């Protein structure tokens, strides 16, 4: 079993829908990252969380440390949100990053 | 603005050639990392360096080499011994002071070897 699991692997939705991407992990962490990667593009850091909730524009990230779970939400989704969303956790044991496999999101107009 | 620079964004090479990917940071971070991404997979650690003049192998170091002569620079060389070099390469850096933790990511370099 992977130490960081993302779900779903693939998600297709219509423009305007509320999107939720989940990340579960099994190790003790010091922080969790959400990143975005557009097709053929580079990686952009969206959030770094160690507790609670963060919001940036239409993006909201939450984390529940006790349940070892984080969610990334996109409100009023738009085709330009189509990308791979990656969760990564920083292990409290050795401060190394452990990466999820990513969630491929497609928003149809 | 502080950050990590990786250049170029896209790189093309012929099989059998060594190629060096650059990674520069102006964040004064001690630790730097190189990761590799293959389609449909999570990123995997190639090499990391916790301090200047020191580096450690990650999970998939075979066929790669690094140097850390300066704090701000951590170049990765993909050698001809790397059997499947075509991939996306991500550089990152981090710093930890007590409970404070910073992690930054470069934009990545997409290497294609034909």
PDB file of C-alpha atoms in Angstrom:
ATOM      1  CA  UNK A   1       0.000   0.000   0.000  1.00  0.00           C
ATOM      2  CA  UNK A   2       1.328   3.434  -0.913  1.00  0.00           C
ATOM      3  CA  UNK A   3       1.995   5.808   1.945  1.00  0.00           C
ATOM      4  CA  UNK A   4       0.119   8.581   0.114  1.00  0.00           C
ATOM      5  CA  UNK A   5      -3.083   7.704  -1.711  1.00  0.00           C
ATOM      6  CA  UNK A   6      -5.057  10.101  -3.851  1.00  0.00           C
ATOM      7  CA  UNK A   7      -8.606   9.674  -5.050  1.00  0.00           C
ATOM      8  CA  UNK A   8     -10.005   9.708  -7.543  1.00  0.00           C
ATOM      9  CA  UNK A   9      -7.242   8.927 -10.053  1.00  0.00           C
ATOM     10  CA  UNK A  10      -9.251  10.583 -12.803  1.00  0.00           C
ATOM     11  CA  UNK A  11     -12.120  13.037 -12.604  1.00  0.00           C
ATOM     12  CA  UNK A  12     -14.164  14.574 -15.393  1.00  0.00           C
ATOM     13  CA  UNK A  13     -16.739  17.227 -14.564  1.00  0.00           C
ATOM     14  CA  UNK A  14     -18.754  19.987 -16.203  1.00  0.00           C
ATOM     15  CA  UNK A  15     -17.805  23.632 -15.935  1.00  0.00           C
ATOM     16  CA  UNK A  16     -19.215  25.162 -12.780  1.00  0.00           C
ATOM     17  CA  UNK A  17     -19.225  21.992 -10.698  1.00  0.00           C
ATOM     18  CA  UNK A  18     -17.753  21.812  -7.218  1.00  0.00           C
ATOM     19  CA  UNK A  19     -14.688  19.557  -7.265  1.00  0.00           C
ATOM     20  CA  UNK A  20     -13.188  17.546  -4.425  1.00  0.00           C
ATOM     21  CA  UNK A  21      -9.898  15.669  -4.598  1.00  0.00           C
ATOM     22  CA  UNK A  22      -8.815  13.571  -1.636  1.00  0.00           C
ATOM     23  CA  UNK A  23      -5.442  12.638  -0.174  1.00  0.00           C
ATOM     24  CA  UNK A  24      -4.910  10.069   2.574  1.00  0.00           C
ATOM     25  CA  UNK A  25      -1.583   9.263   4.117  1.00  0.00           C
ATOM     26  CA  UNK A  26      -0.267   6.745   6.611  1.00  0.00           C
ATOM     27  CA  UNK A  27       2.844   8.433   8.034  1.00  0.00           C
ATOM     28  CA  UNK A  28       3.391  11.158  10.576  1.00  0.00           C
ATOM     29  CA  UNK A  29       3.837  14.425   8.775  1.00  0.00           C
ATOM     30  CA  UNK A  30       5.104  17.912   9.416  1.00  0.00           C
ATOM     31  CA  UNK A  31       3.254  19.386   6.425  1.00  0.00           C
ATOM     32  CA  UNK A  32       1.199  18.503   3.365  1.00  0.00           C
ATOM     33  CA  UNK A  33       1.484  20.089  -0.061  1.00  0.00           C
ATOM     34  CA  UNK A  34      -0.964  20.414  -2.915  1.00  0.00           C
ATOM     35  CA  UNK A  35       0.545  21.099  -6.340  1.00  0.00           C
ATOM     36  CA  UNK A  36      -0.842  21.596  -9.826  1.00  0.00           C
ATOM     37  CA  UNK A  37       0.631  20.404 -13.111  1.00  0.00           C
ATOM     38  CA  UNK A  38      -0.892  21.398 -16.448  1.00  0.00           C
ATOM     39  CA  UNK A  39      -0.492  19.015 -19.405  1.00  0.00           C
ATOM     40  CA  UNK A  40       3.080  19.190 -20.639  1.00  0.00           C
ATOM     41  CA  UNK A  41       3.775  21.914 -18.140  1.00  0.00           C
ATOM     42  CA  UNK A  42       5.685  22.528 -14.983  1.00  0.00           C
ATOM     43  CA  UNK A  43       4.626  22.188 -11.379  1.00  0.00           C
ATOM     44  CA  UNK A  44       3.056  24.979  -9.358  1.00  0.00           C
ATOM     45  CA  UNK A  45       2.715  24.885  -5.589  1.00  0.00           C
ATOM     46  CA  UNK A  46      -0.847  25.630  -4.488  1.00  0.00           C
ATOM     47  CA  UNK A  47      -0.867  25.111  -0.740  1.00  0.00           C
ATOM     48  CA  UNK A  48       1.248  23.976   2.168  1.00  0.00           C
ATOM     49  CA  UNK A  49      -0.801  22.889   5.185  1.00  0.00           C
ATOM     50  CA  UNK A  50       0.006  21.657   8.639  1.00  0.00           C
ATOM     51  CA  UNK A  51      -3.453  22.165  10.137  1.00  0.00           C
ATOM     52  CA  UNK A  52      -6.900  23.534   9.414  1.00  0.00           C
ATOM     53  CA  UNK A  53      -7.853  25.137   6.159  1.00  0.00           C
ATOM     54  CA  UNK A  54      -6.429  27.505   3.555  1.00  0.00           C
ATOM     55  CA  UNK A  55      -8.182  29.367   0.745  1.00  0.00           C
ATOM     56  CA  UNK A  56      -6.821  31.000  -2.365  1.00  0.00           C
ATOM     57  CA  UNK A  57      -9.330  32.280  -4.872  1.00  0.00           C
ATOM     58  CA  UNK A  58     -11.566  29.364  -5.881  1.00  0.00           C
ATOM     59  CA  UNK A  59      -9.266  26.798  -4.288  1.00  0.00           C
ATOM     60  CA  UNK A  60      -9.694  25.537  -0.732  1.00  0.00           C
ATOM     61  CA  UNK A  61      -7.480  23.003   1.004  1.00  0.00           C
ATOM     62  CA  UNK A  62      -8.283  21.308   4.302  1.00  0.00           C
ATOM     63  CA  UNK A  63      -6.406  18.865   6.453  1.00  0.00           C
ATOM     64  CA  UNK A  64      -7.444  16.622   9.343  1.00  0.00           C
ATOM     65  CA  UNK A  65      -4.268  15.525  11.111  1.00  0.00           C
ATOM     66  CA  UNK A  66      -6.052  12.995  13.352  1.00  0.00           C
ATOM     67  CA  UNK A  67      -7.654  11.263  10.368  1.00  0.00           C
ATOM     68  CA  UNK A  68      -4.525  11.666   8.174  1.00  0.00           C
ATOM     69  CA  UNK A  69      -6.608  13.103   5.381  1.00  0.00           C
ATOM     70  CA  UNK A  70      -6.625  16.223   3.242  1.00  0.00           C
ATOM     71  CA  UNK A  71      -8.996  17.509   0.598  1.00  0.00           C
ATOM     72  CA  UNK A  72      -8.571  20.004  -2.205  1.00  0.00           C
ATOM     73  CA  UNK A  73     -11.763  21.719  -3.332  1.00  0.00           C
ATOM     74  CA  UNK A  74     -12.361  23.809  -6.430  1.00  0.00           C
ATOM     75  CA  UNK A  75     -15.467  25.971  -6.504  1.00  0.00           C
ATOM     76  CA  UNK A  76     -17.088  27.104  -9.763  1.00  0.00           C
ATOM     77  CA  UNK A  77     -14.717  24.930 -11.787  1.00  0.00           C
ATOM     78  CA  UNK A  78     -13.491  26.163 -15.155  1.00  0.00           C
ATOM     79  CA  UNK A  79     -11.821  24.391 -18.108  1.00  0.00           C
ATOM     80  CA  UNK A  80      -8.550  26.127 -17.214  1.00  0.00           C
ATOM     81  CA  UNK A  81      -8.577  24.150 -13.953  1.00  0.00           C
ATOM     82  CA  UNK A  82      -7.930  21.011 -16.030  1.00  0.00           C
ATOM     83  CA  UNK A  83      -4.636  19.674 -14.750  1.00  0.00           C
ATOM     84  CA  UNK A  84      -3.070  16.984 -12.614  1.00  0.00           C
ATOM     85  CA  UNK A  85      -3.319  17.755  -8.896  1.00  0.00           C
ATOM     86  CA  UNK A  86      -0.636  16.210  -6.737  1.00  0.00           C
ATOM     87  CA  UNK A  87      -0.541  15.696  -2.997  1.00  0.00           C
ATOM     88  CA  UNK A  88       2.820  15.358  -1.219  1.00  0.00           C
ATOM     89  CA  UNK A  89       3.535  14.952   2.479  1.00  0.00           C
ATOM     90  CA  UNK A  90       6.677  15.862   4.359  1.00  0.00           C
ATOM     91  CA  UNK A  91       7.551  12.955   6.645  1.00  0.00           C
ATOM     92  CA  UNK A  92       8.065  13.949  10.260  1.00  0.00           C
ATOM     93  CA  UNK A  93      10.577  11.100  10.529  1.00  0.00           C
ATOM     94  CA  UNK A  94      13.153  12.335   8.028  1.00  0.00           C
ATOM     95  CA  UNK A  95      11.603  15.448   6.452  1.00  0.00           C
ATOM     96  CA  UNK A  96      11.563  13.760   3.054  1.00  0.00           C
ATOM     97  CA  UNK A  97       8.638  14.272   0.692  1.00  0.00           C
ATOM     98  CA  UNK A  98       6.372  11.346  -0.154  1.00  0.00           C
ATOM     99  CA  UNK A  99       4.302  11.903  -3.274  1.00  0.00           C
ATOM    100  CA  UNK A 100       0.858  10.811  -4.343  1.00  0.00           C
ATOM    101  CA  UNK A 101       0.363   9.604  -7.905  1.00  0.00           C
ATOM    102  CA  UNK A 102      -1.815  12.578  -8.797  1.00  0.00           C
ATOM    103  CA  UNK A 103      -5.434  13.148  -9.796  1.00  0.00           C
ATOM    104  CA  UNK A 104      -6.093  14.029 -13.414  1.00  0.00           C
ATOM    105  CA  UNK A 105      -8.924  16.556 -13.592  1.00  0.00           C
ATOM    106  CA  UNK A 106     -10.732  17.474 -16.795  1.00  0.00           C
ATOM    107  CA  UNK A 107     -13.338  20.231 -16.748  1.00  0.00           C
ATOM    108  CA  UNK A 108     -15.568  20.270 -19.804  1.00  0.00           C
ATOM    109  CA  UNK A 109     -17.107  23.523 -21.026  1.00  0.00           C
TER     110      UNK A 109
ATOM    111  CA  UNK B   1      11.540  37.384  -5.279  1.00  0.00           C
ATOM    112  CA  UNK B   2      12.976  34.206  -3.829  1.00  0.00           C
ATOM    113  CA  UNK B   3      12.511  30.956  -5.641  1.00  0.00           C
ATOM    114  CA  UNK B   4      13.928  28.060  -7.612  1.00  0.00           C
ATOM    115  CA  UNK B   5      14.980  28.310 -11.228  1.00  0.00           C
ATOM    116  CA  UNK B   6      15.211  25.301 -13.492  1.00  0.00           C
ATOM    117  CA  UNK B   7      16.300  25.703 -17.053  1.00  0.00           C
ATOM    118  CA  UNK B   8      15.501  24.935 -19.717  1.00  0.00           C
ATOM    119  CA  UNK B   9      11.819  24.007 -19.490  1.00  0.00           C
ATOM    120  CA  UNK B  10      12.174  21.534 -22.366  1.00  0.00           C
ATOM    121  CA  UNK B  11      15.382  19.720 -23.280  1.00  0.00           C
ATOM    122  CA  UNK B  12      16.058  17.348 -26.155  1.00  0.00           C
ATOM    123  CA  UNK B  13      19.091  15.085 -26.448  1.00  0.00           C
ATOM    124  CA  UNK B  14      20.314  12.186 -28.508  1.00  0.00           C
ATOM    125  CA  UNK B  15      20.739   8.802 -26.883  1.00  0.00           C
ATOM    126  CA  UNK B  16      24.234   8.210 -25.510  1.00  0.00           C
ATOM    127  CA  UNK B  17      24.868  11.826 -24.547  1.00  0.00           C
ATOM    128  CA  UNK B  18      25.206  13.032 -20.987  1.00  0.00           C
ATOM    129  CA  UNK B  19      22.992  15.998 -20.160  1.00  0.00           C
ATOM    130  CA  UNK B  20      23.068  18.330 -17.159  1.00  0.00           C
ATOM    131  CA  UNK B  21      19.920  19.918 -15.763  1.00  0.00           C
ATOM    132  CA  UNK B  22      20.376  23.082 -13.764  1.00  0.00           C
ATOM    133  CA  UNK B  23      18.711  24.029 -10.491  1.00  0.00           C
ATOM    134  CA  UNK B  24      19.387  27.323  -8.736  1.00  0.00           C
ATOM    135  CA  UNK B  25      17.763  28.731  -5.590  1.00  0.00           C
ATOM    136  CA  UNK B  26      18.121  32.097  -3.893  1.00  0.00           C
ATOM    137  CA  UNK B  27      16.235  31.093  -0.761  1.00  0.00           C
ATOM    138  CA  UNK B  28      19.298  30.297   1.340  1.00  0.00           C
ATOM    139  CA  UNK B  29      17.922  26.779   1.823  1.00  0.00           C
ATOM    140  CA  UNK B  30      20.339  24.126   3.010  1.00  0.00           C
ATOM    141  CA  UNK B  31      18.513  21.123   1.538  1.00  0.00           C
ATOM    142  CA  UNK B  32      17.935  20.506  -2.164  1.00  0.00           C
ATOM    143  CA  UNK B  33      16.316  17.596  -3.976  1.00  0.00           C
ATOM    144  CA  UNK B  34      15.892  16.091  -7.427  1.00  0.00           C
ATOM    145  CA  UNK B  35      12.810  14.083  -8.349  1.00  0.00           C
ATOM    146  CA  UNK B  36      11.772  12.233 -11.471  1.00  0.00           C
ATOM    147  CA  UNK B  37       8.213  11.868 -12.734  1.00  0.00           C
ATOM    148  CA  UNK B  38       7.040   9.241 -15.209  1.00  0.00           C
ATOM    149  CA  UNK B  39       3.548   9.291 -16.717  1.00  0.00           C
ATOM    150  CA  UNK B  40       0.890   8.099 -14.289  1.00  0.00           C
ATOM    151  CA  UNK B  41       3.333   7.719 -11.412  1.00  0.00           C
ATOM    152  CA  UNK B  42       4.214   9.697  -8.330  1.00  0.00           C
ATOM    153  CA  UNK B  43       7.483  11.577  -8.213  1.00  0.00           C
ATOM    154  CA  UNK B  44      10.491   9.594  -7.058  1.00  0.00           C
ATOM    155  CA  UNK B  45      13.590  10.866  -5.303  1.00  0.00           C
ATOM    156  CA  UNK B  46      16.830  10.700  -7.297  1.00  0.00           C
ATOM    157  CA  UNK B  47      19.322  12.542  -5.095  1.00  0.00           C
ATOM    158  CA  UNK B  48      19.232  14.988  -2.228  1.00  0.00           C
ATOM    159  CA  UNK B  49      21.693  17.228  -0.470  1.00  0.00           C
ATOM    160  CA  UNK B  50      21.339  18.472   3.088  1.00  0.00           C
ATOM    161  CA  UNK B  51      24.394  20.702   3.001  1.00  0.00           C
ATOM    162  CA  UNK B  52      27.066  22.001   0.660  1.00  0.00           C
ATOM    163  CA  UNK B  53      29.592  19.400  -0.509  1.00  0.00           C
ATOM    164  CA  UNK B  54      27.411  16.533   0.655  1.00  0.00           C
ATOM    165  CA  UNK B  55      24.679  14.565  -1.104  1.00  0.00           C
ATOM    166  CA  UNK B  56      22.865  11.273  -0.741  1.00  0.00           C
ATOM    167  CA  UNK B  57      21.321   8.812  -3.153  1.00  0.00           C
ATOM    168  CA  UNK B  58      17.565   8.617  -3.267  1.00  0.00           C
ATOM    169  CA  UNK B  59      15.419   5.742  -4.453  1.00  0.00           C
ATOM    170  CA  UNK B  60      16.435   5.824  -8.125  1.00  0.00           C
ATOM    171  CA  UNK B  61      19.974   7.234  -8.278  1.00  0.00           C
ATOM    172  CA  UNK B  62      21.384   4.786 -10.839  1.00  0.00           C
ATOM    173  CA  UNK B  63      22.427   6.542 -14.022  1.00  0.00           C
ATOM    174  CA  UNK B  64      22.464   9.988 -12.418  1.00  0.00           C
ATOM    175  CA  UNK B  65      25.097  12.145 -10.738  1.00  0.00           C
ATOM    176  CA  UNK B  66      24.967  15.411  -8.817  1.00  0.00           C
ATOM    177  CA  UNK B  67      27.244  17.993  -7.260  1.00  0.00           C
ATOM    178  CA  UNK B  68      26.715  20.580  -4.530  1.00  0.00           C
ATOM    179  CA  UNK B  69      29.670  22.941  -4.701  1.00  0.00           C
ATOM    180  CA  UNK B  70      27.565  25.978  -3.843  1.00  0.00           C
ATOM    181  CA  UNK B  71      24.581  26.330  -1.534  1.00  0.00           C
ATOM    182  CA  UNK B  72      22.422  27.824  -4.262  1.00  0.00           C
ATOM    183  CA  UNK B  73      23.157  25.286  -6.995  1.00  0.00           C
ATOM    184  CA  UNK B  74      22.414  21.568  -7.322  1.00  0.00           C
ATOM    185  CA  UNK B  75      22.905  20.398 -10.933  1.00  0.00           C
ATOM    186  CA  UNK B  76      21.800  16.937 -12.006  1.00  0.00           C
ATOM    187  CA  UNK B  77      23.629  15.030 -14.741  1.00  0.00           C
ATOM    188  CA  UNK B  78      21.708  12.348 -16.585  1.00  0.00           C
ATOM    189  CA  UNK B  79      24.365   9.985 -17.833  1.00  0.00           C
ATOM    190  CA  UNK B  80      24.271   7.607 -20.769  1.00  0.00           C
ATOM    191  CA  UNK B  81      23.967   4.804 -18.209  1.00  0.00           C
ATOM    192  CA  UNK B  82      20.398   5.887 -17.404  1.00  0.00           C
ATOM    193  CA  UNK B  83      18.316   3.431 -19.411  1.00  0.00           C
ATOM    194  CA  UNK B  84      15.115   5.482 -19.657  1.00  0.00           C
ATOM    195  CA  UNK B  85      16.065   9.133 -19.260  1.00  0.00           C
ATOM    196  CA  UNK B  86      12.981  10.635 -20.900  1.00  0.00           C
ATOM    197  CA  UNK B  87      10.959  12.079 -18.008  1.00  0.00           C
ATOM    198  CA  UNK B  88       9.953  15.205 -16.135  1.00  0.00           C
ATOM    199  CA  UNK B  89      12.574  16.332 -13.588  1.00  0.00           C
ATOM    200  CA  UNK B  90      11.687  18.458 -10.585  1.00  0.00           C
ATOM    201  CA  UNK B  91      14.077  20.281  -8.290  1.00  0.00           C
ATOM    202  CA  UNK B  92      13.041  21.345  -4.792  1.00  0.00           C
ATOM    203  CA  UNK B  93      14.594  22.944  -1.757  1.00  0.00           C
ATOM    204  CA  UNK B  94      13.690  23.118   1.897  1.00  0.00           C
ATOM    205  CA  UNK B  95      14.749  24.657   5.168  1.00  0.00           C
ATOM    206  CA  UNK B  96      13.821  23.747   8.717  1.00  0.00           C
ATOM    207  CA  UNK B  97      14.420  25.921  11.740  1.00  0.00           C
ATOM    208  CA  UNK B  98      12.842  24.519  14.880  1.00  0.00           C
ATOM    209  CA  UNK B  99       9.150  24.191  14.098  1.00  0.00           C
ATOM    210  CA  UNK B 100       9.383  26.378  11.021  1.00  0.00           C
ATOM    211  CA  UNK B 101       9.508  24.523   7.736  1.00  0.00           C
ATOM    212  CA  UNK B 102       9.737  25.879   4.197  1.00  0.00           C
ATOM    213  CA  UNK B 103       9.531  23.891   0.992  1.00  0.00           C
ATOM    214  CA  UNK B 104       9.799  25.331  -2.490  1.00  0.00           C
ATOM    215  CA  UNK B 105       9.528  23.678  -5.898  1.00  0.00           C
ATOM    216  CA  UNK B 106      11.043  24.555  -9.234  1.00  0.00           C
ATOM    217  CA  UNK B 107       8.901  24.548 -12.382  1.00  0.00           C
ATOM    218  CA  UNK B 108      10.596  21.403 -13.697  1.00  0.00           C
ATOM    219  CA  UNK B 109      12.462  20.369 -16.842  1.00  0.00           C
ATOM    220  CA  UNK B 110      10.969  17.964 -19.343  1.00  0.00           C
ATOM    221  CA  UNK B 111      13.770  15.892 -20.898  1.00  0.00           C
ATOM    222  CA  UNK B 112      13.270  13.931 -24.095  1.00  0.00           C
ATOM    223  CA  UNK B 113      15.996  11.574 -25.288  1.00  0.00           C
ATOM    224  CA  UNK B 114      15.695  10.016 -28.744  1.00  0.00           C
TER     225      UNK B 114
END
